[in-house]
Coordinates of C-alpha atoms in Angstrom, one line a residue:
E116 CA 0.0 0.0 0.0
H117 CA 2.8 2.4 0.8
A118 CA 5.5 0.8 -1.5
I119 CA 6.2 4.1 -3.3
S120 CA 7.4 5.6 0.0
F121 CA 9.9 2.8 0.5
E122 CA 11.0 3.0 -3.2
E123 CA 11.6 6.7 -2.8
F124 CA 13.5 6.2 0.4
T125 CA 15.7 3.5 -1.2
A126 CA 16.3 5.7 -4.2
A127 CA 17.4 8.6 -2.0
Y128 CA 19.8 6.3 -0.1
K129 CA 21.3 5.0 -3.4
A130 CA 21.8 8.5 -4.7
S131 CA 23.4 9.7 -1.4
G132 CA 26.5 7.6 -1.7
L133 CA 26.4 7.2 2.1
S134 CA 26.6 4.0 4.1
V135 CA 23.3 2.6 5.3
E136 CA 24.1 3.5 8.9
Q137 CA 25.1 7.1 8.0
F138 CA 22.1 7.6 5.6
T139 CA 19.5 6.3 8.1
K140 CA 21.1 8.4 10.9
E141 CA 20.9 11.6 8.9
N142 CA 17.6 10.9 7.0
H143 CA 15.5 8.7 9.2
L144 CA 12.6 11.1 9.2
L145 CA 12.6 11.1 5.4
L146 CA 10.9 7.7 5.3
W147 CA 8.2 8.8 7.8
E148 CA 7.5 12.0 5.9
G149 CA 7.1 10.0 2.7
L150 CA 4.7 7.6 4.4
V151 CA 2.6 10.4 5.7
E152 CA 2.6 12.1 2.3
N153 CA 1.4 8.8 0.8
G154 CA -1.5 8.6 3.2
Y155 CA -0.1 6.6 6.1
K156 CA -2.1 7.4 9.3
G157 CA -0.3 5.2 11.8
E158 CA -2.7 2.3 11.4
E159 CA -1.5 -0.5 13.6
F160 CA -4.3 -3.0 12.9
T161 CA -5.9 -4.4 9.8
P162 CA -9.6 -3.6 9.5
F163 CA -10.4 -7.2 10.6
E164 CA -8.2 -6.9 13.7
Q165 CA -9.8 -3.5 14.5
E166 CA -13.2 -5.2 14.3
V167 CA -12.0 -7.8 16.8
I168 CA -10.9 -5.1 19.2
E169 CA -14.1 -3.1 18.7
Q170 CA -16.3 -6.1 19.4
L171 CA -14.3 -7.0 22.5
K172 CA -14.4 -3.4 23.8
A173 CA -18.2 -3.2 23.2
F174 CA -18.7 -6.4 25.1
M175 CA -16.6 -5.1 28.0
Q176 CA -18.4 -1.8 28.0
Q177 CA -21.7 -3.5 28.1
K178 CA -20.6 -5.6 31.0
A179 CA -18.9 -2.7 32.8
I180 CA -15.4 -4.3 32.5
D181 CA -12.4 -2.1 32.4
N182 CA -9.0 -3.7 31.9
E183 CA -6.5 -2.1 29.5
N184 CA -3.9 -4.8 30.2
F185 CA -6.3 -7.4 28.9
I186 CA -6.9 -5.4 25.7
A187 CA -3.1 -5.1 25.3
I188 CA -2.7 -8.9 25.6
V189 CA -5.3 -9.4 22.9
E190 CA -3.8 -6.8 20.6
D191 CA -0.4 -8.4 21.0
F192 CA -1.9 -11.8 20.1
L193 CA -3.5 -10.3 17.0
I194 CA -0.3 -8.7 15.8
E195 CA 2.1 -11.5 16.6
K196 CA 0.0 -14.5 15.7
Q197 CA -2.2 -13.1 12.9
P198 CA -5.1 -15.5 13.6
S199 CA -7.4 -16.1 10.7
A200 CA -11.1 -16.5 11.4
R201 CA -14.2 -16.0 9.3
K202 CA -15.8 -13.9 12.0
A203 CA -14.1 -11.3 14.2
G204 CA -16.5 -12.3 16.9
A205 CA -14.9 -15.7 17.2
I206 CA -11.6 -14.3 18.2
A207 CA -13.2 -11.7 20.5
A208 CA -15.3 -14.4 22.2
G209 CA -12.3 -16.6 22.6
A210 CA -10.5 -13.6 24.2
V211 CA -13.4 -13.2 26.7
R212 CA -13.1 -16.8 27.8
F213 CA -9.4 -16.5 28.0
G214 CA -9.8 -13.3 30.1
Q215 CA -12.2 -14.9 32.5
D216 CA -10.0 -18.0 32.9
H217 CA -7.1 -15.7 33.9
D218 CA -9.2 -13.5 36.2
L219 CA -8.8 -10.5 34.0
L220 CA -12.5 -9.6 33.7
G221 CA -13.8 -9.8 37.3
Q222 CA -16.9 -11.6 36.1
K223 CA -17.9 -15.1 35.0
F224 CA -19.9 -16.1 31.9
T225 CA -20.8 -19.5 30.5
V226 CA -19.4 -20.5 27.2
K227 CA -22.9 -20.3 25.8
E228 CA -23.4 -16.8 27.1
I229 CA -20.1 -15.7 25.5
A230 CA -20.8 -17.4 22.2
D231 CA -24.4 -15.9 22.0
S232 CA -23.0 -12.4 22.8
F233 CA -20.9 -12.6 19.7
G234 CA -23.2 -14.7 17.5
I235 CA -20.7 -17.5 17.0
S236 CA -20.5 -21.2 17.9
S237 CA -18.9 -22.6 21.0
S238 CA -16.4 -24.5 18.9
S239 CA -15.2 -21.3 17.3
L240 CA -14.9 -19.6 20.7
N241 CA -12.9 -22.6 22.1
K242 CA -10.5 -22.6 19.1
Y243 CA -9.4 -19.0 19.7
H244 CA -9.5 -19.4 23.5
Q245 CA -7.0 -22.2 23.1
E246 CA -4.8 -20.2 20.7
L247 CA -4.8 -17.1 23.0
T248 CA -4.0 -19.3 26.0
A249 CA -1.1 -20.9 24.3
F250 CA 0.2 -17.5 23.2
Y251 CA -0.1 -16.1 26.7
Q252 CA 1.7 -19.1 28.2
E253 CA 4.5 -18.9 25.6
K254 CA 4.9 -15.1 26.2
N255 CA 5.0 -15.5 29.9
S256 CA 6.9 -18.8 30.1
I257 CA 4.1 -20.4 31.9
P258 CA 4.2 -24.2 31.9
V259 CA 1.2 -25.9 30.3

């Protein structure tokens, strides 16, 4: 999407005659300026990932749950593991079950309640619950 910015930055480097280290030291803002000129707005998430986060936050708001650390764990999972699901709600629902299993939500819900809240099946919820749990254990060196 922003390939032209990288091409322009590379061309400027080649034309400079400087070493990579020297060029980046002296011109590091050049890349960012080119990205912004090309329409980059600092998007960290894909539209699908953003939908997962929005659905999760809506659920939490509806249930009066406030835990930014929990949201950060889910965001890290999305970025690092790039889970693929047909419905964003499947990942969000799995995250809710993960959060409750790790006492991050302060409330308890049945699997059916969670699945119904996101309009997905229990099996979809469980798949992403397991993936997020494995990710969390891996990141925190928690034995299985």
